[in-house]
């Protein structure tokens, strides 16, 4: 996604995304949020569940004695577009709002062990083995924030937009003036001035400004601490009470740093991946499964794309 955003002709000042690294590790949403909490990033309360009974219990634990607190149940599958997807058993949507523990249990029954089909998975779909129940956050507004490695500046770049909760590509195309970036010196980290500029660009004022600055610093510390190549928060939400929460997260990791983060890479869910790619990775080979019956063996990303374009 970032490649097209950063190469947008309206954003020529924004460098192209680095694409040389191999990224095999893809974590579930609940795993990413768990890692973020360890770095002080504020996230809504959430509990994963493997069975309908666990989902019911998770709902009750999240709500506690707070009547009126709603809970979101999300199918945990390594694909985008879960909310608009559908299950092969006929159940529509991989994301639902629950108001009662019995409702959470019923939704879990319709999701767990079933195959979720989204635009990204194609007709084959992907099996859901876990659901994630998370406290609903009443948002005053939604923002966007990300950090990625940038080849042009040879370091991290922080990207922010007050227009979150939607495709950042659409924002870049329609309103490029709403996207802000700061290139970071990786040897020193972001300056207070850079952090403050982005927090203000996100619309932060007063106490909210300080909370945004804190979350930006925590997200950068996590980015460096886990050797990430991408941290994307969409949405980064401001609640009606003026709190700041990361309500969804996408994290990519540098495989070359796997030896430093064995506990993170141990979370890899190979059952959700293409078995051909899993087999290839066991031999340190980079393999991308595609449709069709023509294989392409190349020694560079640019050559690979050019060759595939010619074949197609």
Short mmCIF file of C-alpha atoms in Angstrom, two decimals:
data_model
loop_
_atom_site.label_atom_id
_atom_site.label_comp_id
_atom_site.label_asym_id
_atom_site.label_seq_id
_atom_site.Cartn_x
_atom_site.Cartn_y
_atom_site.Cartn_z
CA UNK A 1 0.00 0.00 0.00
CA UNK A 2 2.71 2.50 0.98
CA UNK A 3 4.56 2.10 -2.29
CA UNK A 4 1.72 3.66 -4.24
CA UNK A 5 1.06 6.31 -1.61
CA UNK A 6 4.63 7.52 -1.41
CA UNK A 7 5.05 7.49 -5.18
CA UNK A 8 1.90 9.53 -5.70
CA UNK A 9 2.84 12.43 -8.05
CA UNK A 10 1.10 14.78 -5.64
CA UNK A 11 3.50 13.64 -2.93
CA UNK A 12 6.80 13.84 -4.76
CA UNK A 13 8.49 15.10 -1.63
CA UNK A 14 7.69 11.78 0.02
CA UNK A 15 10.31 9.08 -0.69
CA UNK A 16 9.53 5.62 -2.00
CA UNK A 17 9.06 2.80 0.44
CA UNK A 18 11.90 0.38 0.90
CA UNK A 19 11.15 -2.99 -0.66
CA UNK A 20 14.43 -4.87 -0.48
CA UNK A 21 13.79 -6.69 2.78
CA UNK A 22 11.96 -9.98 2.97
CA UNK A 23 9.03 -9.97 5.35
CA UNK A 24 7.61 -13.36 6.16
CA UNK A 25 6.33 -12.65 9.65
CA UNK A 26 2.70 -11.54 9.80
CA UNK A 27 1.04 -11.48 13.20
CA UNK A 28 -2.59 -11.52 14.21
CA UNK A 29 -4.19 -8.33 15.45
CA UNK A 30 -4.34 -9.45 19.08
CA UNK A 31 -0.64 -10.35 19.00
CA UNK A 32 0.37 -6.96 17.62
CA UNK A 33 -1.70 -5.13 20.24
CA UNK A 34 -0.09 -7.23 22.97
CA UNK A 35 3.39 -6.22 21.79
CA UNK A 36 2.35 -2.58 21.63
CA UNK A 37 1.15 -2.61 25.23
CA UNK A 38 4.60 -3.75 26.28
CA UNK A 39 5.99 -0.46 24.95
CA UNK A 40 3.40 1.72 26.66
CA UNK A 41 1.18 2.19 23.61
CA UNK A 42 -2.41 2.67 24.78
CA UNK A 43 -4.83 0.12 23.31
CA UNK A 44 -8.41 -0.86 24.19
CA UNK A 45 -8.89 -3.81 26.54
CA UNK A 46 -9.06 -7.06 24.58
CA UNK A 47 -9.04 -10.82 25.11
CA UNK A 48 -8.48 -13.58 22.49
CA UNK A 49 -10.68 -16.68 22.56
CA UNK A 50 -10.36 -20.16 21.04
CA UNK A 51 -13.89 -21.42 21.80
CA UNK A 52 -17.42 -19.97 22.00
CA UNK A 53 -17.37 -20.50 25.77
CA UNK A 54 -14.13 -18.51 26.06
CA UNK A 55 -15.67 -15.75 23.93
CA UNK A 56 -18.65 -15.56 26.28
CA UNK A 57 -16.36 -15.38 29.31
CA UNK A 58 -14.16 -12.76 27.62
CA UNK A 59 -17.20 -10.55 27.00
CA UNK A 60 -18.19 -10.73 30.66
CA UNK A 61 -14.64 -9.98 31.82
CA UNK A 62 -14.29 -6.95 29.53
CA UNK A 63 -17.65 -5.51 30.50
CA UNK A 64 -17.35 -6.30 34.20
CA UNK A 65 -19.93 -4.31 36.12
CA UNK A 66 -20.01 -1.49 33.57
CA UNK A 67 -23.48 -1.69 32.06
CA UNK A 68 -23.76 -0.32 28.55
CA UNK A 69 -20.20 -1.18 27.53
CA UNK A 70 -20.25 -2.81 24.10
CA UNK A 71 -17.69 -5.33 22.88
CA UNK A 72 -16.42 -5.94 19.35
CA UNK A 73 -15.70 -9.51 18.26
CA UNK A 74 -13.21 -9.92 15.41
CA UNK A 75 -12.28 -13.02 13.46
CA UNK A 76 -8.51 -13.45 13.65
CA UNK A 77 -7.31 -14.19 10.13
CA UNK A 78 -4.21 -12.93 8.34
CA UNK A 79 -6.11 -10.99 5.71
CA UNK A 80 -7.50 -7.52 5.21
CA UNK A 81 -11.15 -6.69 4.68
CA UNK A 82 -12.43 -9.01 7.41
CA UNK A 83 -15.39 -6.80 8.21
CA UNK A 84 -16.68 -6.98 4.65
CA UNK A 85 -15.84 -10.66 4.20
CA UNK A 86 -18.20 -13.61 4.43
CA UNK A 87 -17.92 -17.17 5.70
CA UNK A 88 -18.53 -20.21 3.54
CA UNK A 89 -21.23 -21.27 6.01
CA UNK A 90 -23.23 -18.21 4.92
CA UNK A 91 -22.44 -15.96 7.90
CA UNK A 92 -21.66 -12.41 6.80
CA UNK A 93 -18.82 -10.31 8.21
CA UNK A 94 -15.79 -11.10 10.32
CA UNK A 95 -16.30 -8.14 12.68
CA UNK A 96 -19.44 -7.67 14.80
CA UNK A 97 -20.68 -5.64 17.76
CA UNK A 98 -21.88 -7.56 20.82
CA UNK A 99 -24.17 -6.27 23.55
CA UNK A 100 -24.66 -9.52 25.50
CA UNK A 101 -22.33 -12.42 26.44
CA UNK A 102 -24.68 -14.89 24.71
CA UNK A 103 -24.39 -12.86 21.53
CA UNK A 104 -20.59 -13.06 21.66
CA UNK A 105 -20.86 -16.82 22.13
CA UNK A 106 -23.21 -17.13 19.15
CA UNK A 107 -20.97 -15.05 16.87
CA UNK A 108 -17.95 -17.14 17.91
CA UNK A 109 -19.82 -20.34 17.00
CA UNK A 110 -20.40 -18.97 13.50
CA UNK A 111 -16.75 -17.89 13.06
CA UNK A 112 -14.50 -20.44 14.76
CA UNK A 113 -13.47 -23.34 12.56
CA UNK A 114 -15.12 -21.71 9.55
CA UNK A 115 -13.55 -20.34 6.37
CA UNK A 116 -13.56 -16.57 5.90
CA UNK A 117 -13.48 -15.26 2.32
CA UNK A 118 -12.29 -11.71 1.62
CA UNK A 119 -11.07 -9.83 -1.43
CA UNK A 120 -7.51 -10.63 -0.42
CA UNK A 121 -7.99 -14.37 0.14
CA UNK A 122 -9.95 -15.11 -3.03
CA UNK A 123 -12.47 -17.94 -3.16
CA UNK A 124 -10.18 -20.26 -1.23
CA UNK A 125 -10.57 -18.22 1.94
CA UNK A 126 -8.78 -18.76 5.22
CA UNK A 127 -9.84 -20.72 8.30
CA UNK A 128 -10.52 -18.83 11.52
CA UNK A 129 -9.11 -20.56 14.61
CA UNK A 130 -9.35 -17.66 17.05
CA UNK A 131 -11.50 -14.60 17.71
CA UNK A 132 -10.56 -11.40 19.51
CA UNK A 133 -12.97 -9.54 21.77
CA UNK A 134 -12.18 -5.87 22.36
CA UNK A 135 -13.90 -3.09 24.23
CA UNK A 136 -15.68 -0.71 21.90
CA UNK A 137 -14.06 2.72 21.79
CA UNK A 138 -16.37 5.68 21.27
CA UNK A 139 -14.30 7.83 18.95
CA UNK A 140 -14.48 11.58 18.70
CA UNK A 141 -12.25 11.35 15.66
CA UNK A 142 -9.97 8.96 13.81
CA UNK A 143 -6.38 9.65 12.81
CA UNK A 144 -3.65 7.77 10.94
CA UNK A 145 -0.04 7.20 12.00
CA UNK A 146 2.74 4.99 10.69
CA UNK A 147 6.49 4.50 10.76
CA UNK A 148 8.37 2.74 7.98
CA UNK A 149 11.90 2.25 6.77
CA UNK A 150 12.70 4.57 3.88
CA UNK A 151 15.42 3.82 1.37
CA UNK A 152 15.80 7.40 0.14
CA UNK A 153 16.61 8.87 3.55
CA UNK A 154 18.23 5.64 4.78
CA UNK A 155 16.20 5.65 7.97
CA UNK A 156 12.71 5.68 9.43
CA UNK A 157 10.04 8.08 8.25
CA UNK A 158 6.97 8.91 10.32
CA UNK A 159 3.75 9.53 8.41
CA UNK A 160 0.65 11.08 9.97
CA UNK A 161 -2.77 12.25 8.85
CA UNK A 162 -5.79 13.66 10.69
CA UNK A 163 -7.93 11.76 8.16
CA UNK A 164 -7.79 8.23 9.58
CA UNK A 165 -10.14 5.28 9.59
CA UNK A 166 -10.06 4.97 5.82
CA UNK A 167 -7.63 4.01 3.08
CA UNK A 168 -4.51 6.15 3.30
CA UNK A 169 -4.17 5.76 -0.46
CA UNK A 170 -7.52 7.44 -0.97
CA UNK A 171 -6.48 10.26 1.34
CA UNK A 172 -3.20 10.72 -0.54
CA UNK A 173 -5.04 10.88 -3.86
CA UNK A 174 -7.89 13.16 -2.84
CA UNK A 175 -6.31 15.38 -0.17
CA UNK A 176 -2.50 15.06 -0.19
CA UNK A 177 -2.24 18.17 1.97
CA UNK A 178 -3.58 16.07 4.86
CA UNK A 179 -0.54 13.79 4.89
CA UNK A 180 2.49 14.86 6.91
CA UNK A 181 5.88 13.20 7.25
CA UNK A 182 9.09 13.51 9.24
CA UNK A 183 12.33 11.73 8.30
CA UNK A 184 14.15 10.50 11.40
CA UNK A 185 17.87 10.21 12.10
CA UNK A 186 18.00 6.58 13.22
CA UNK A 187 21.12 7.21 15.31
CA UNK A 188 19.38 9.77 17.54
CA UNK A 189 15.66 9.17 17.07
CA UNK A 190 12.98 11.81 16.46
CA UNK A 191 13.48 15.22 18.02
CA UNK A 192 10.90 16.76 20.33
CA UNK A 193 10.20 19.31 17.60
CA UNK A 194 9.44 16.59 15.04
CA UNK A 195 7.12 14.78 17.44
CA UNK A 196 5.35 18.02 18.33
CA UNK A 197 4.87 18.97 14.67
CA UNK A 198 3.22 15.64 13.89
CA UNK A 199 1.04 15.76 17.01
CA UNK A 200 -0.15 19.23 16.01
CA UNK A 201 -0.70 18.05 12.42
CA UNK A 202 -2.98 15.38 13.86
CA UNK A 203 -5.05 18.14 15.44
CA UNK A 204 -3.77 17.79 18.98
CA UNK A 205 -4.27 20.64 21.43
CA UNK A 206 -3.72 21.01 25.16
CA UNK A 207 -3.78 17.72 27.07
CA UNK A 208 -4.57 15.76 23.90
CA UNK A 209 -1.44 17.18 22.26
CA UNK A 210 0.72 15.86 25.10
CA UNK A 211 -0.93 12.43 24.91
CA UNK A 212 -0.35 12.28 21.16
CA UNK A 213 3.31 13.18 21.65
CA UNK A 214 3.67 10.42 24.23
CA UNK A 215 2.07 7.81 21.98
CA UNK A 216 4.19 8.84 18.99
CA UNK A 217 7.36 8.44 21.08
CA UNK A 218 6.19 5.07 22.41
CA UNK A 219 5.39 3.85 18.90
CA UNK A 220 8.83 4.90 17.68
CA UNK A 221 10.49 3.14 20.62
CA UNK A 222 8.58 0.00 19.71
CA UNK A 223 9.54 0.35 16.04
CA UNK A 224 13.22 0.36 16.99
CA UNK A 225 12.86 -2.07 19.87
CA UNK A 226 11.40 -4.91 17.80
CA UNK A 227 13.37 -4.16 14.59
CA UNK A 228 10.18 -3.39 12.69
CA UNK A 229 10.08 -2.32 9.06
CA UNK A 230 6.52 -1.02 9.35
CA UNK A 231 4.21 0.09 12.15
CA UNK A 232 0.82 1.24 10.91
CA UNK A 233 -1.98 2.45 13.20
CA UNK A 234 -5.33 3.04 11.51
CA UNK A 235 -7.21 4.32 13.29
CA UNK A 236 -5.34 6.15 16.00
CA UNK A 237 -8.40 7.32 17.91
CA UNK A 238 -9.24 10.19 20.20
CA UNK A 239 -12.10 9.20 22.50
CA UNK A 240 -14.91 11.40 23.76
CA UNK A 241 -12.98 11.62 27.03
CA UNK A 242 -9.85 12.90 25.28
CA UNK A 243 -7.86 9.67 25.55
CA UNK A 244 -5.68 8.37 22.70
CA UNK A 245 -5.88 4.71 21.68
CA UNK A 246 -4.31 2.61 18.92
CA UNK A 247 -7.42 0.68 17.85
CA UNK A 248 -5.85 -1.42 15.11
CA UNK A 249 -2.29 -2.23 14.16
CA UNK A 250 -0.21 -3.69 11.37
CA UNK A 251 3.40 -4.61 12.14
CA UNK A 252 6.05 -5.93 9.77
CA UNK A 253 9.42 -7.19 10.99
CA UNK A 254 12.91 -7.48 9.57
CA UNK A 255 13.55 -11.22 9.26
CA UNK A 256 17.27 -10.56 9.59
CA UNK A 257 16.64 -9.65 13.24
CA UNK A 258 14.76 -12.86 14.05
CA UNK A 259 17.64 -14.08 16.23
CA UNK A 260 17.09 -11.06 18.51
CA UNK A 261 13.33 -11.53 18.83
CA UNK A 262 12.72 -15.24 19.08
CA UNK A 263 9.70 -14.67 21.32
CA UNK A 264 8.04 -12.56 18.61
CA UNK A 265 8.88 -14.82 15.69
CA UNK A 266 7.63 -17.80 17.70
CA UNK A 267 4.15 -16.27 17.33
CA UNK A 268 4.16 -16.93 13.58
CA UNK A 269 0.95 -18.75 12.60
CA UNK A 270 2.04 -20.98 9.73
CA UNK A 271 -1.43 -22.52 9.44
CA UNK A 272 -2.64 -19.21 7.98
CA UNK A 273 0.06 -19.06 5.32
CA UNK A 274 0.49 -20.58 1.89
CA UNK A 275 2.07 -24.01 2.58
CA UNK A 276 4.34 -23.50 -0.44
CA UNK A 277 5.73 -20.32 1.10
CA UNK A 278 6.17 -22.02 4.47
CA UNK A 279 8.10 -24.88 2.84
CA UNK A 280 10.30 -22.47 0.88
CA UNK A 281 11.06 -20.39 3.98
CA UNK A 282 12.39 -23.48 5.76
CA UNK A 283 15.18 -23.46 3.15
CA UNK A 284 15.69 -19.67 3.40
CA UNK A 285 14.10 -19.20 -0.01
CA UNK A 286 11.78 -16.32 -0.85
CA UNK A 287 8.68 -17.66 -2.58
CA UNK A 288 5.46 -15.82 -3.41
CA UNK A 289 2.54 -18.02 -4.38
CA UNK A 290 0.45 -16.75 -7.29
CA UNK A 291 -2.26 -18.12 -9.55
CA UNK A 292 -1.50 -19.68 -12.93
CA UNK A 293 0.94 -22.35 -14.02
CA UNK A 294 4.08 -20.40 -14.99
CA UNK A 295 6.85 -20.10 -12.41
CA UNK A 296 9.29 -17.21 -12.36
CA UNK A 297 12.80 -17.64 -10.91
CA UNK A 298 14.58 -14.29 -10.51
CA UNK A 299 17.35 -12.67 -8.47
CA UNK A 300 15.85 -9.22 -7.93
CA UNK A 301 12.52 -7.61 -7.06
CA UNK A 302 12.56 -5.24 -10.05
CA UNK A 303 13.37 -8.04 -12.47
CA UNK A 304 10.63 -10.16 -10.93
CA UNK A 305 7.96 -7.51 -11.45
CA UNK A 306 9.10 -6.73 -14.98
CA UNK A 307 9.15 -10.42 -15.94
CA UNK A 308 5.69 -11.01 -14.47
CA UNK A 309 4.36 -8.00 -16.38
CA UNK A 310 5.74 -9.42 -19.63
CA UNK A 311 4.28 -12.87 -18.97
CA UNK A 312 0.86 -11.50 -18.12
#
